[in-house]
mmCIF file of C-alpha atoms in Angstrom:
data_model
loop_
_atom_site.group_PDB
_atom_site.id
_atom_site.type_symbol
_atom_site.label_atom_id
_atom_site.label_comp_id
_atom_site.label_asym_id
_atom_site.label_seq_id
_atom_site.Cartn_x
_atom_site.Cartn_y
_atom_site.Cartn_z
ATOM 1 C CA MET A 1 188.158 169.317 -110.749
ATOM 2 C CA SER A 2 188.224 171.572 -113.569
ATOM 3 C CA THR A 3 189.855 170.705 -116.564
ATOM 4 C CA GLU A 4 191.758 174.209 -116.864
ATOM 5 C CA GLY A 5 193.710 174.279 -114.052
ATOM 6 C CA PRO A 6 193.659 175.600 -110.243
ATOM 7 C CA ALA A 7 191.532 178.498 -109.837
ATOM 8 C CA PRO A 8 193.837 181.553 -110.184
ATOM 9 C CA LEU A 9 194.935 180.269 -113.594
ATOM 10 C CA ALA A 10 191.635 180.205 -114.289
ATOM 11 C CA ARG A 11 191.020 183.933 -113.087
ATOM 12 C CA LEU A 12 194.021 185.020 -114.954
ATOM 13 C CA VAL A 13 193.041 183.705 -118.365
ATOM 14 C CA ALA A 14 189.445 184.529 -117.783
ATOM 15 C CA GLU A 15 190.383 188.671 -117.491
ATOM 16 C CA LEU A 16 193.710 187.882 -120.354
ATOM 17 C CA SER A 17 190.451 186.668 -122.810
ATOM 18 C CA ARG A 18 188.611 190.117 -122.066
ATOM 19 C CA LEU A 19 191.257 192.164 -124.089
ATOM 20 C CA PRO A 20 190.454 192.729 -127.550
ATOM 21 C CA GLY A 21 191.914 190.110 -130.304
ATOM 22 C CA ILE A 22 193.203 187.828 -127.286
ATOM 23 C CA GLY A 23 191.047 184.492 -127.507
ATOM 24 C CA GLN A 24 191.412 181.754 -124.926
ATOM 25 C CA ARG A 25 194.031 180.215 -126.727
ATOM 26 C CA THR A 26 195.941 183.134 -126.667
ATOM 27 C CA ALA A 27 195.101 183.880 -122.827
ATOM 28 C CA GLN A 28 196.306 180.152 -121.949
ATOM 29 C CA ARG A 29 199.232 180.481 -123.732
ATOM 30 C CA LEU A 30 199.878 183.862 -121.975
ATOM 31 C CA ALA A 31 198.932 182.928 -118.424
ATOM 32 C CA PHE A 32 200.889 179.539 -118.465
ATOM 33 C CA HIS A 33 203.904 181.864 -119.707
ATOM 34 C CA LEU A 34 203.603 184.607 -116.364
ATOM 35 C CA LEU A 35 203.095 181.676 -114.489
ATOM 36 C CA ARG A 36 206.306 180.367 -115.318
ATOM 37 C CA ALA A 37 208.267 184.004 -116.348
ATOM 38 C CA PRO A 38 210.330 185.188 -112.791
ATOM 39 C CA ASP A 39 208.355 187.490 -110.115
ATOM 40 C CA GLU A 40 209.687 190.111 -111.494
ATOM 41 C CA GLU A 41 208.451 190.079 -115.271
ATOM 42 C CA ALA A 42 204.706 188.781 -114.328
ATOM 43 C CA PHE A 43 205.131 191.814 -111.758
ATOM 44 C CA ALA A 44 206.211 194.150 -113.256
ATOM 45 C CA LEU A 45 203.212 194.384 -115.659
ATOM 46 C CA GLY A 46 200.948 194.068 -113.025
ATOM 47 C CA GLU A 47 202.546 197.501 -111.893
ATOM 48 C CA ALA A 48 202.687 198.881 -114.647
ATOM 49 C CA ILE A 49 199.106 198.571 -115.245
ATOM 50 C CA ARG A 50 198.309 199.665 -111.686
ATOM 51 C CA GLU A 51 200.494 203.123 -112.209
ATOM 52 C CA VAL A 52 199.063 203.836 -116.007
ATOM 53 C CA LYS A 53 195.377 203.493 -113.935
ATOM 54 C CA GLU A 54 196.749 205.765 -111.330
ATOM 55 C CA LYS A 55 198.734 208.507 -113.193
ATOM 56 C CA VAL A 56 197.736 208.950 -116.974
ATOM 57 C CA GLY A 57 194.891 211.170 -117.087
ATOM 58 C CA LEU A 58 194.220 213.753 -120.080
ATOM 59 C CA CYS A 59 195.296 216.628 -120.638
ATOM 60 C CA GLU A 60 193.035 220.348 -119.699
ATOM 61 C CA GLU A 61 194.196 222.144 -122.846
ATOM 62 C CA CYS A 62 193.919 219.228 -125.594
ATOM 63 C CA PHE A 63 192.430 215.688 -124.003
ATOM 64 C CA ASN A 64 195.598 213.954 -125.306
ATOM 65 C CA LEU A 65 197.011 211.640 -122.829
ATOM 66 C CA ALA A 66 198.736 213.228 -119.634
ATOM 67 C CA GLU A 67 200.822 212.495 -116.622
ATOM 68 C CA GLY A 68 199.854 215.564 -114.444
ATOM 69 C CA PRO A 69 197.445 218.914 -115.673
ATOM 70 C CA ARG A 70 198.401 219.036 -119.384
ATOM 71 C CA CYS A 71 200.529 216.393 -121.461
ATOM 72 C CA ARG A 72 203.974 216.947 -122.831
ATOM 73 C CA ILE A 73 203.488 218.618 -126.173
ATOM 74 C CA CYS A 74 200.701 221.300 -124.596
ATOM 75 C CA ALA A 75 204.067 221.767 -121.933
ATOM 76 C CA ASP A 76 206.414 221.903 -124.437
ATOM 77 C CA GLU A 77 207.357 225.761 -125.265
ATOM 78 C CA THR A 78 208.796 225.107 -128.417
ATOM 79 C CA ARG A 79 206.029 224.433 -130.079
ATOM 80 C CA ASP A 80 204.333 225.834 -133.153
ATOM 81 C CA ARG A 81 201.094 227.243 -131.010
ATOM 82 C CA THR A 82 199.317 228.603 -133.840
ATOM 83 C CA THR A 83 198.854 225.466 -135.443
ATOM 84 C CA ILE A 84 196.018 222.773 -133.936
ATOM 85 C CA CYS A 85 196.340 219.813 -135.451
ATOM 86 C CA VAL A 86 192.560 217.336 -134.367
ATOM 87 C CA VAL A 87 192.731 213.836 -133.789
ATOM 88 C CA GLU A 88 190.563 211.133 -132.936
ATOM 89 C CA GLU A 89 191.764 209.583 -129.846
ATOM 90 C CA PRO A 90 195.654 209.535 -128.030
ATOM 91 C CA GLY A 91 196.411 207.033 -129.901
ATOM 92 C CA ASP A 92 196.308 209.149 -132.917
ATOM 93 C CA VAL A 93 199.045 211.576 -131.627
ATOM 94 C CA ILE A 94 202.103 209.372 -131.696
ATOM 95 C CA PRO A 95 201.868 207.821 -135.756
ATOM 96 C CA ILE A 96 201.603 211.773 -136.444
ATOM 97 C CA GLU A 97 204.848 212.480 -134.091
ATOM 98 C CA ARG A 98 206.697 209.890 -135.192
ATOM 99 C CA THR A 99 206.683 211.533 -138.587
ATOM 100 C CA HIS A 100 208.783 214.712 -136.903
ATOM 101 C CA GLU A 101 206.897 216.347 -139.353
ATOM 102 C CA TYR A 102 205.085 218.100 -137.334
ATOM 103 C CA ARG A 103 205.254 220.836 -134.436
ATOM 104 C CA GLY A 104 202.130 222.319 -133.799
ATOM 105 C CA LEU A 105 199.896 221.434 -130.998
ATOM 106 C CA TYR A 106 196.770 218.847 -131.318
ATOM 107 C CA HIS A 107 193.577 218.598 -129.808
ATOM 108 C CA VAL A 108 192.059 215.003 -129.294
ATOM 109 C CA LEU A 109 188.267 214.655 -129.768
ATOM 110 C CA GLY A 110 187.869 211.463 -127.889
ATOM 111 C CA GLY A 111 185.951 209.412 -130.752
ATOM 112 C CA ALA A 112 184.306 210.469 -133.882
ATOM 113 C CA LEU A 113 180.496 211.667 -134.650
ATOM 114 C CA SER A 114 178.250 208.374 -135.274
ATOM 115 C CA PRO A 115 175.405 209.172 -134.653
ATOM 116 C CA ILE A 116 174.187 205.514 -135.587
ATOM 117 C CA ASP A 117 176.285 204.730 -132.061
ATOM 118 C CA GLY A 118 174.902 207.812 -130.422
ATOM 119 C CA ILE A 119 177.547 210.000 -130.470
ATOM 120 C CA ASP A 120 176.738 213.586 -131.487
ATOM 121 C CA ALA A 121 179.038 216.558 -131.157
ATOM 122 C CA GLU A 122 177.984 217.388 -127.301
ATOM 123 C CA ASP A 123 180.514 213.529 -126.575
ATOM 124 C CA LEU A 124 183.309 215.367 -128.212
ATOM 125 C CA LYS A 125 185.397 217.882 -127.424
ATOM 126 C CA ILE A 126 184.583 219.964 -130.150
ATOM 127 C CA ALA A 127 182.905 222.978 -127.905
ATOM 128 C CA GLU A 128 186.477 223.084 -126.204
ATOM 129 C CA LEU A 129 188.672 223.269 -129.568
ATOM 130 C CA LEU A 130 185.966 226.270 -130.977
ATOM 131 C CA ALA A 131 186.706 227.435 -127.686
ATOM 132 C CA ARG A 132 190.462 227.167 -128.121
ATOM 133 C CA VAL A 133 190.507 228.685 -131.733
ATOM 134 C CA GLY A 134 188.223 231.483 -129.818
ATOM 135 C CA ARG A 135 190.841 232.578 -127.726
ATOM 136 C CA GLY A 136 192.921 233.589 -130.890
ATOM 137 C CA GLY A 137 196.451 232.783 -131.260
ATOM 138 C CA VAL A 138 195.567 230.096 -133.848
ATOM 139 C CA ASP A 139 196.376 230.947 -137.851
ATOM 140 C CA GLU A 140 195.810 226.756 -139.196
ATOM 141 C CA VAL A 141 193.645 224.167 -137.997
ATOM 142 C CA VAL A 142 194.831 221.036 -139.465
ATOM 143 C CA LEU A 143 191.944 218.426 -139.254
ATOM 144 C CA ALA A 144 193.306 214.883 -138.842
ATOM 145 C CA THR A 145 190.217 212.464 -137.929
ATOM 146 C CA ASN A 146 190.215 209.253 -139.765
ATOM 147 C CA PRO A 147 189.240 208.868 -143.657
ATOM 148 C CA THR A 148 186.733 206.751 -143.017
ATOM 149 C CA THR A 149 182.416 207.949 -142.467
ATOM 150 C CA THR A 150 182.401 208.832 -139.145
ATOM 151 C CA GLY A 151 185.902 210.532 -139.936
ATOM 152 C CA GLU A 152 185.095 212.909 -142.395
ATOM 153 C CA ALA A 153 181.883 213.798 -141.235
ATOM 154 C CA THR A 154 183.164 214.719 -137.798
ATOM 155 C CA ALA A 155 185.764 217.218 -139.927
ATOM 156 C CA LEU A 156 183.089 218.537 -141.947
ATOM 157 C CA HIS A 157 181.534 219.353 -139.272
ATOM 158 C CA ILE A 158 184.005 221.407 -137.453
ATOM 159 C CA ALA A 159 185.176 222.396 -140.522
ATOM 160 C CA GLU A 160 181.594 224.476 -140.752
ATOM 161 C CA ARG A 161 181.309 225.626 -136.934
ATOM 162 C CA LEU A 162 184.983 226.971 -137.350
ATOM 163 C CA ARG A 163 184.704 228.732 -140.391
ATOM 164 C CA GLY A 164 186.007 232.319 -140.010
ATOM 165 C CA GLY A 165 187.697 231.246 -137.216
ATOM 166 C CA ALA A 166 191.275 229.617 -139.064
ATOM 167 C CA THR A 167 192.603 229.082 -141.768
ATOM 168 C CA VAL A 168 190.974 224.829 -142.118
ATOM 169 C CA THR A 169 192.937 222.265 -143.653
ATOM 170 C CA ARG A 170 192.502 218.234 -144.297
ATOM 171 C CA LEU A 171 194.955 215.402 -144.381
ATOM 172 C CA ALA A 172 195.429 214.702 -148.021
ATOM 173 C CA SER A 173 193.605 211.051 -149.012
ATOM 174 C CA GLY A 174 195.187 209.026 -151.802
ATOM 175 C CA LEU A 175 197.472 206.026 -152.534
ATOM 176 C CA PRO A 176 199.324 204.608 -149.554
ATOM 177 C CA VAL A 177 203.306 205.311 -149.922
ATOM 178 C CA GLY A 178 204.153 201.565 -151.407
ATOM 179 C CA ALA A 179 201.339 200.855 -152.420
ATOM 180 C CA ASP A 180 200.104 199.574 -155.945
ATOM 181 C CA LEU A 181 197.092 201.006 -158.563
ATOM 182 C CA GLU A 182 196.777 197.176 -158.959
ATOM 183 C CA HIS A 183 195.530 196.166 -155.182
ATOM 184 C CA ALA A 184 194.151 199.330 -154.203
ATOM 185 C CA ASP A 185 190.732 200.538 -153.603
ATOM 186 C CA GLU A 186 188.557 202.276 -156.358
ATOM 187 C CA VAL A 187 187.711 204.842 -152.959
ATOM 188 C CA THR A 188 190.880 205.761 -152.573
ATOM 189 C CA ILE A 189 191.736 205.710 -156.158
ATOM 190 C CA GLY A 190 188.796 207.910 -156.890
ATOM 191 C CA LYS A 191 190.147 210.151 -153.945
ATOM 192 C CA ALA A 192 193.843 210.236 -155.332
ATOM 193 C CA LEU A 193 192.423 211.462 -158.539
ATOM 194 C CA ALA A 194 190.141 214.574 -157.013
ATOM 195 C CA GLY A 195 193.318 215.187 -155.401
ATOM 196 C CA ARG A 196 195.643 214.768 -158.433
ATOM 197 C CA ARG A 197 198.846 217.482 -157.844
ATOM 198 C CA SER A 198 200.704 219.456 -161.427
ATOM 199 C CA LEU A 199 204.636 218.386 -161.563
ATOM 200 C CA ASP A 200 205.194 221.317 -162.899
ATOM 201 C CA MET B 1 208.890 214.725 -125.383
ATOM 202 C CA SER B 2 208.602 210.945 -126.771
ATOM 203 C CA THR B 3 207.158 210.340 -129.380
ATOM 204 C CA GLU B 4 205.030 206.888 -127.532
ATOM 205 C CA GLY B 5 203.431 209.387 -124.440
ATOM 206 C CA PRO B 6 203.475 209.946 -121.002
ATOM 207 C CA ALA B 7 205.844 207.653 -119.640
ATOM 208 C CA PRO B 8 203.896 205.207 -117.551
ATOM 209 C CA LEU B 9 201.763 204.495 -121.117
ATOM 210 C CA ALA B 10 204.818 203.563 -122.689
ATOM 211 C CA ARG B 11 205.925 201.181 -119.738
ATOM 212 C CA LEU B 12 202.656 199.099 -120.076
ATOM 213 C CA VAL B 13 203.565 199.104 -123.926
ATOM 214 C CA ALA B 14 207.000 197.672 -123.045
ATOM 215 C CA GLU B 15 206.027 195.266 -120.535
ATOM 216 C CA LEU B 16 203.329 193.728 -122.734
ATOM 217 C CA SER B 17 205.514 193.453 -125.687
ATOM 218 C CA ARG B 18 208.084 191.214 -123.666
ATOM 219 C CA LEU B 19 204.600 188.781 -123.675
ATOM 220 C CA PRO B 20 205.229 185.911 -126.305
ATOM 221 C CA GLY B 21 203.661 186.861 -129.510
ATOM 222 C CA ILE B 22 202.594 190.455 -128.342
ATOM 223 C CA GLY B 23 204.241 192.542 -130.882
ATOM 224 C CA GLN B 24 204.671 196.532 -130.479
ATOM 225 C CA ARG B 25 201.648 197.760 -132.077
ATOM 226 C CA THR B 26 199.408 194.821 -129.890
ATOM 227 C CA ALA B 27 201.125 195.976 -126.628
ATOM 228 C CA GLN B 28 199.746 199.511 -127.533
ATOM 229 C CA ARG B 29 196.623 198.329 -128.677
ATOM 230 C CA LEU B 30 196.168 196.855 -124.632
ATOM 231 C CA ALA B 31 197.781 199.467 -123.503
ATOM 232 C CA PHE B 32 195.192 202.142 -124.780
ATOM 233 C CA HIS B 33 192.526 199.404 -123.886
ATOM 234 C CA LEU B 34 193.485 198.865 -120.819
ATOM 235 C CA LEU B 35 193.699 203.191 -120.145
ATOM 236 C CA ARG B 36 190.047 203.133 -121.060
ATOM 237 C CA ALA B 37 188.816 200.052 -119.711
ATOM 238 C CA PRO B 38 186.877 200.725 -115.544
ATOM 239 C CA ASP B 39 189.819 200.561 -113.231
ATOM 240 C CA GLU B 40 187.893 197.346 -111.528
ATOM 241 C CA GLU B 41 188.830 195.196 -114.936
ATOM 242 C CA ALA B 42 192.541 196.408 -115.304
ATOM 243 C CA PHE B 43 192.841 196.089 -111.768
ATOM 244 C CA ALA B 44 191.468 192.544 -111.531
ATOM 245 C CA LEU B 45 194.354 191.379 -114.603
ATOM 246 C CA GLY B 46 196.806 192.893 -112.498
ATOM 247 C CA GLU B 47 195.220 191.284 -109.787
ATOM 248 C CA ALA B 48 194.814 187.986 -111.139
ATOM 249 C CA ILE B 49 198.026 188.478 -112.158
ATOM 250 C CA ARG B 50 199.923 188.912 -109.001
ATOM 251 C CA GLU B 51 197.570 186.246 -107.517
ATOM 252 C CA VAL B 52 198.909 183.437 -109.592
ATOM 253 C CA LYS B 53 201.923 184.067 -108.659
ATOM 254 C CA GLU B 54 201.242 183.508 -105.228
ATOM 255 C CA LYS B 55 199.336 180.884 -105.127
ATOM 256 C CA VAL B 56 199.966 178.320 -108.234
ATOM 257 C CA GLY B 57 203.029 175.837 -107.402
ATOM 258 C CA LEU B 58 203.748 172.478 -108.370
ATOM 259 C CA CYS B 59 201.748 169.081 -106.924
ATOM 260 C CA GLU B 60 204.551 167.385 -104.690
ATOM 261 C CA GLU B 61 203.126 163.988 -106.384
ATOM 262 C CA CYS B 62 202.599 164.506 -109.706
ATOM 263 C CA PHE B 63 204.205 168.377 -110.299
ATOM 264 C CA ASN B 64 200.955 169.581 -112.326
ATOM 265 C CA LEU B 65 200.103 173.025 -111.328
ATOM 266 C CA ALA B 66 198.565 172.960 -107.721
ATOM 267 C CA GLU B 67 196.893 175.544 -105.258
ATOM 268 C CA GLY B 68 197.960 173.329 -102.676
ATOM 269 C CA PRO B 69 200.442 170.890 -101.746
ATOM 270 C CA ARG B 70 198.624 168.023 -104.824
ATOM 271 C CA CYS B 71 197.040 169.441 -107.333
ATOM 272 C CA ARG B 72 192.920 168.414 -107.548
ATOM 273 C CA ILE B 73 193.412 165.133 -109.670
ATOM 274 C CA CYS B 74 195.890 163.529 -107.236
ATOM 275 C CA ALA B 75 193.604 164.575 -104.389
ATOM 276 C CA ASP B 76 190.550 163.348 -106.498
ATOM 277 C CA GLU B 77 190.066 160.395 -104.605
ATOM 278 C CA THR B 78 187.697 159.047 -107.586
ATOM 279 C CA ARG B 79 190.781 159.003 -109.687
ATOM 280 C CA ASP B 80 192.087 155.562 -110.921
ATOM 281 C CA ARG B 81 195.276 155.725 -108.629
ATOM 282 C CA THR B 82 197.020 152.739 -111.015
ATOM 283 C CA THR B 83 197.232 154.653 -114.853
ATOM 284 C CA ILE B 84 199.678 157.318 -114.815
ATOM 285 C CA CYS B 85 199.609 159.349 -118.129
ATOM 286 C CA VAL B 86 202.792 161.706 -118.547
ATOM 287 C CA VAL B 87 202.810 164.681 -120.343
ATOM 288 C CA GLU B 88 205.721 167.624 -120.900
ATOM 289 C CA GLU B 89 203.859 170.431 -119.553
ATOM 290 C CA PRO B 90 201.327 171.177 -116.791
ATOM 291 C CA GLY B 91 199.291 173.105 -120.309
ATOM 292 C CA ASP B 92 199.168 169.651 -122.189
ATOM 293 C CA VAL B 93 197.365 168.569 -119.028
ATOM 294 C CA ILE B 94 194.306 169.839 -120.149
ATOM 295 C CA PRO B 95 193.489 168.959 -123.020
ATOM 296 C CA ILE B 96 193.322 165.424 -122.078
ATOM 297 C CA GLU B 97 191.478 166.442 -119.405
ATOM 298 C CA ARG B 98 188.751 168.124 -121.742
ATOM 299 C CA THR B 99 188.234 164.699 -123.730
ATOM 300 C CA HIS B 100 186.227 163.529 -120.431
ATOM 301 C CA GLU B 101 187.750 159.550 -122.173
ATOM 302 C CA TYR B 102 190.472 159.362 -118.779
ATOM 303 C CA ARG B 103 190.614 158.770 -115.725
ATOM 304 C CA GLY B 104 194.144 158.041 -114.325
ATOM 305 C CA LEU B 105 196.387 160.536 -112.893
ATOM 306 C CA TYR B 106 199.489 162.630 -114.708
ATOM 307 C CA HIS B 107 203.173 162.751 -114.250
ATOM 308 C CA VAL B 108 204.470 166.338 -115.507
ATOM 309 C CA LEU B 109 207.829 166.335 -116.462
ATOM 310 C CA GLY B 110 208.407 170.119 -117.054
ATOM 311 C CA GLY B 111 210.001 169.493 -120.720
ATOM 312 C CA ALA B 112 211.578 167.205 -122.964
ATOM 313 C CA LEU B 113 214.986 165.555 -123.895
ATOM 314 C CA SER B 114 216.684 167.808 -126.039
ATOM 315 C CA PRO B 115 220.520 167.375 -125.337
ATOM 316 C CA ILE B 116 221.025 170.154 -127.531
ATOM 317 C CA ASP B 117 219.463 172.770 -125.521
ATOM 318 C CA GLY B 118 221.559 171.046 -122.716
ATOM 319 C CA ILE B 119 218.181 169.387 -121.649
ATOM 320 C CA ASP B 120 219.461 166.319 -120.249
ATOM 321 C CA ALA B 121 217.492 163.391 -117.895
ATOM 322 C CA GLU B 122 218.062 165.260 -114.651
ATOM 323 C CA ASP B 123 216.134 168.264 -115.515
ATOM 324 C CA LEU B 124 213.291 166.319 -115.275
ATOM 325 C CA LYS B 125 210.577 164.411 -113.129
ATOM 326 C CA ILE B 126 211.954 161.889 -115.015
ATOM 327 C CA ALA B 127 213.633 160.125 -111.058
ATOM 328 C CA GLU B 128 210.313 160.976 -109.796
ATOM 329 C CA LEU B 129 208.176 159.364 -112.138
ATOM 330 C CA LEU B 130 210.633 156.063 -111.013
ATOM 331 C CA ALA B 131 210.124 156.419 -108.391
ATOM 332 C CA ARG B 132 206.323 156.645 -108.408
ATOM 333 C CA VAL B 133 205.918 153.416 -110.271
ATOM 334 C CA GLY B 134 208.782 151.775 -108.195
ATOM 335 C CA ARG B 135 206.081 151.778 -104.898
ATOM 336 C CA GLY B 136 203.847 149.786 -106.622
ATOM 337 C CA GLY B 137 200.267 150.277 -107.454
ATOM 338 C CA VAL B 138 200.438 151.499 -111.585
ATOM 339 C CA ASP B 139 199.783 149.445 -114.077
ATOM 340 C CA GLU B 140 199.545 151.176 -117.149
ATOM 341 C CA VAL B 141 202.059 154.329 -117.869
ATOM 342 C CA VAL B 142 200.730 156.123 -121.154
ATOM 343 C CA LEU B 143 203.599 158.658 -122.795
ATOM 344 C CA ALA B 144 202.067 161.552 -124.158
ATOM 345 C CA THR B 145 204.912 163.451 -125.038
ATOM 346 C CA ASN B 146 204.392 165.656 -127.980
ATOM 347 C CA PRO B 147 204.476 163.670 -131.973
ATOM 348 C CA THR B 148 208.225 165.854 -131.776
ATOM 349 C CA THR B 149 211.786 164.605 -131.992
ATOM 350 C CA THR B 150 212.229 165.813 -128.853
ATOM 351 C CA GLY B 151 208.930 164.188 -127.833
ATOM 352 C CA GLU B 152 209.861 160.933 -129.114
ATOM 353 C CA ALA B 153 213.497 161.232 -127.830
ATOM 354 C CA THR B 154 211.621 161.067 -124.244
ATOM 355 C CA ALA B 155 208.812 158.913 -124.520
ATOM 356 C CA LEU B 156 211.716 156.386 -125.525
ATOM 357 C CA HIS B 157 214.055 156.842 -122.716
ATOM 358 C CA ILE B 158 211.277 156.362 -120.187
ATOM 359 C CA ALA B 159 210.433 153.323 -121.893
ATOM 360 C CA GLU B 160 213.735 151.979 -121.948
ATOM 361 C CA ARG B 161 214.042 153.299 -118.207
ATOM 362 C CA LEU B 162 210.194 151.613 -116.281
ATOM 363 C CA ARG B 163 210.325 148.037 -118.554
ATOM 364 C CA GLY B 164 209.755 145.918 -116.663
ATOM 365 C CA GLY B 165 207.847 147.524 -114.304
ATOM 366 C CA ALA B 166 204.714 148.371 -115.624
ATOM 367 C CA THR B 167 202.699 148.084 -119.095
ATOM 368 C CA VAL B 168 204.453 151.285 -120.747
ATOM 369 C CA THR B 169 202.184 152.779 -123.530
ATOM 370 C CA ARG B 170 202.406 155.673 -126.409
ATOM 371 C CA LEU B 171 199.432 158.128 -128.025
ATOM 372 C CA ALA B 172 198.856 156.931 -131.672
ATOM 373 C CA SER B 173 199.987 158.500 -134.298
ATOM 374 C CA GLY B 174 198.038 159.708 -137.445
ATOM 375 C CA LEU B 175 195.843 161.682 -139.375
ATOM 376 C CA PRO B 176 194.245 164.038 -137.038
ATOM 377 C CA VAL B 177 190.187 163.492 -137.444
ATOM 378 C CA GLY B 178 188.987 166.389 -140.106
ATOM 379 C CA ALA B 179 191.949 166.159 -142.093
ATOM 380 C CA ASP B 180 191.756 165.542 -145.595
ATOM 381 C CA LEU B 181 195.590 162.948 -147.631
ATOM 382 C CA GLU B 182 196.049 165.912 -149.762
ATOM 383 C CA HIS B 183 196.985 168.461 -147.282
ATOM 384 C CA ALA B 184 198.941 165.948 -144.624
ATOM 385 C CA ASP B 185 202.415 166.208 -144.370
ATOM 386 C CA GLU B 186 204.215 163.025 -145.613
ATOM 387 C CA VAL B 187 205.437 161.776 -141.561
ATOM 388 C CA THR B 188 202.403 161.761 -140.619
ATOM 389 C CA ILE B 189 200.933 160.484 -143.340
ATOM 390 C CA GLY B 190 204.010 157.421 -142.867
ATOM 391 C CA LYS B 191 202.974 157.063 -138.974
ATOM 392 C CA ALA B 192 199.449 156.614 -139.805
ATOM 393 C CA LEU B 193 200.344 153.813 -142.029
ATOM 394 C CA ALA B 194 202.575 151.898 -139.836
ATOM 395 C CA GLY B 195 199.700 151.928 -137.674
ATOM 396 C CA ARG B 196 197.130 150.797 -139.841
ATOM 397 C CA ARG B 197 194.787 148.439 -137.986
ATOM 398 C CA SER B 198 192.188 145.990 -138.907
ATOM 399 C CA LEU B 199 188.519 147.179 -139.444
ATOM 400 C CA ASP B 200 187.302 143.106 -138.813
#
C-alpha cells in the first residue's frame, strides 16, 4: 500500500496542499479533521466551495465580487456616487469597508501594472474606470492601490490618464498607528516625513 | 451590505475557518484563492471531500482507515502477521510506514486513555486488541502510543492486560536524532539517561 493511506484520503491531501500556504503536513491534518468531522460539516465546506464558484461573479459596474449583475455596494442607493475608490483586488474592498469611514463607490482593477509579469494597462480595468469617470457625476477618484512599487506605478499611471477628469487623491503613506519608529523601515519613515502635517 | 462581500463568499470563509489552525484571515485568503482558481481545481477539492466521507471507513480487523472492509495493510499477504503495532490514531500509521522498517500489522486504538476527558478503556479498541491476540499467532505487540502522559498510561494499561499473551514492547524514548542536549527538555534527557545502552 502507499504509505499515505487510502486513495481518497491521499487525493484529498493532494487537493488541500494545492491551496496557498498549505503544506503537506497541514493538508494531512486538515484531511484527517474532515474525515473525523460530522458529515454535515465536511459536506458544508464542499457545498460552500461549489456555491461560491457558481454564484459569485464580478459586478458589471465596478468589478467587485457580486452575486448578480451588480455588487451590493453599487446597488446600494445610499452610497455617495460622486466618489470612486480604486483598489487592486476585491479583497482590498473589505478592509476599507471595515473602517466605516468611506461611503463612496469602488472600482476594482483586478491587479496592478507589472510589465515584468506581463501585466499592462489593458489587462486591468483602467479603460472601464476612465469610461465611468467620463460619464460624469464623479468628483473625486481615491487611488487606494497598495503602497508597493507596482501599486504606486499603477496609481501614477491612472492619475496621469484621469488628469482634468476629476480630483485624484492617493491614500496617505506613513507610520501605521501603533508602530514605533525604532522598528519602522526607512522608506516608511521617509514617506511619513515627506507627508508631515502642521498641527496648528 | 455586509463588509465581508457576497453571502456565498462569507459562508465559504466561515466554513474554512472551522478547520483546525485556520483563522479568519487565512480562511479569507483561501476563499479568494478558490474563487479565482479554475472551476476544475475548486470542484476537485469539494469532490475529494465528498469521496473521503463516502468511501473511507475503518478496517474491521485493525481499525485503521480502509476503503473496504479491510485496510490495505491487513489485506497485504506479505506482511508479518506475528507482530502488531498499537497506535493511537490512523494518522500515526503513516509516519511508521514511512520508515519502511516495520513489516507487521497495526492496531489503531482511536485515542488514548484520558479519564479527565472521559475516555476510558471501553472507548478505545482495547478489547478488540485482546481478542486479536487471544486468537493466537501473535508473538509481539509493539506499543507505539505517544510518549505523553495519556499515551504512557494507555501503554501501561494494555501491557498489564496483555501479560502472558504475547511479548509486549514499547518504542524507545530518548533524544531525537539531530537534537542537541542544550535545547532538550529534562524529561527527554531523563528518559535518554534511563534508557542508555552499552556500546560494547
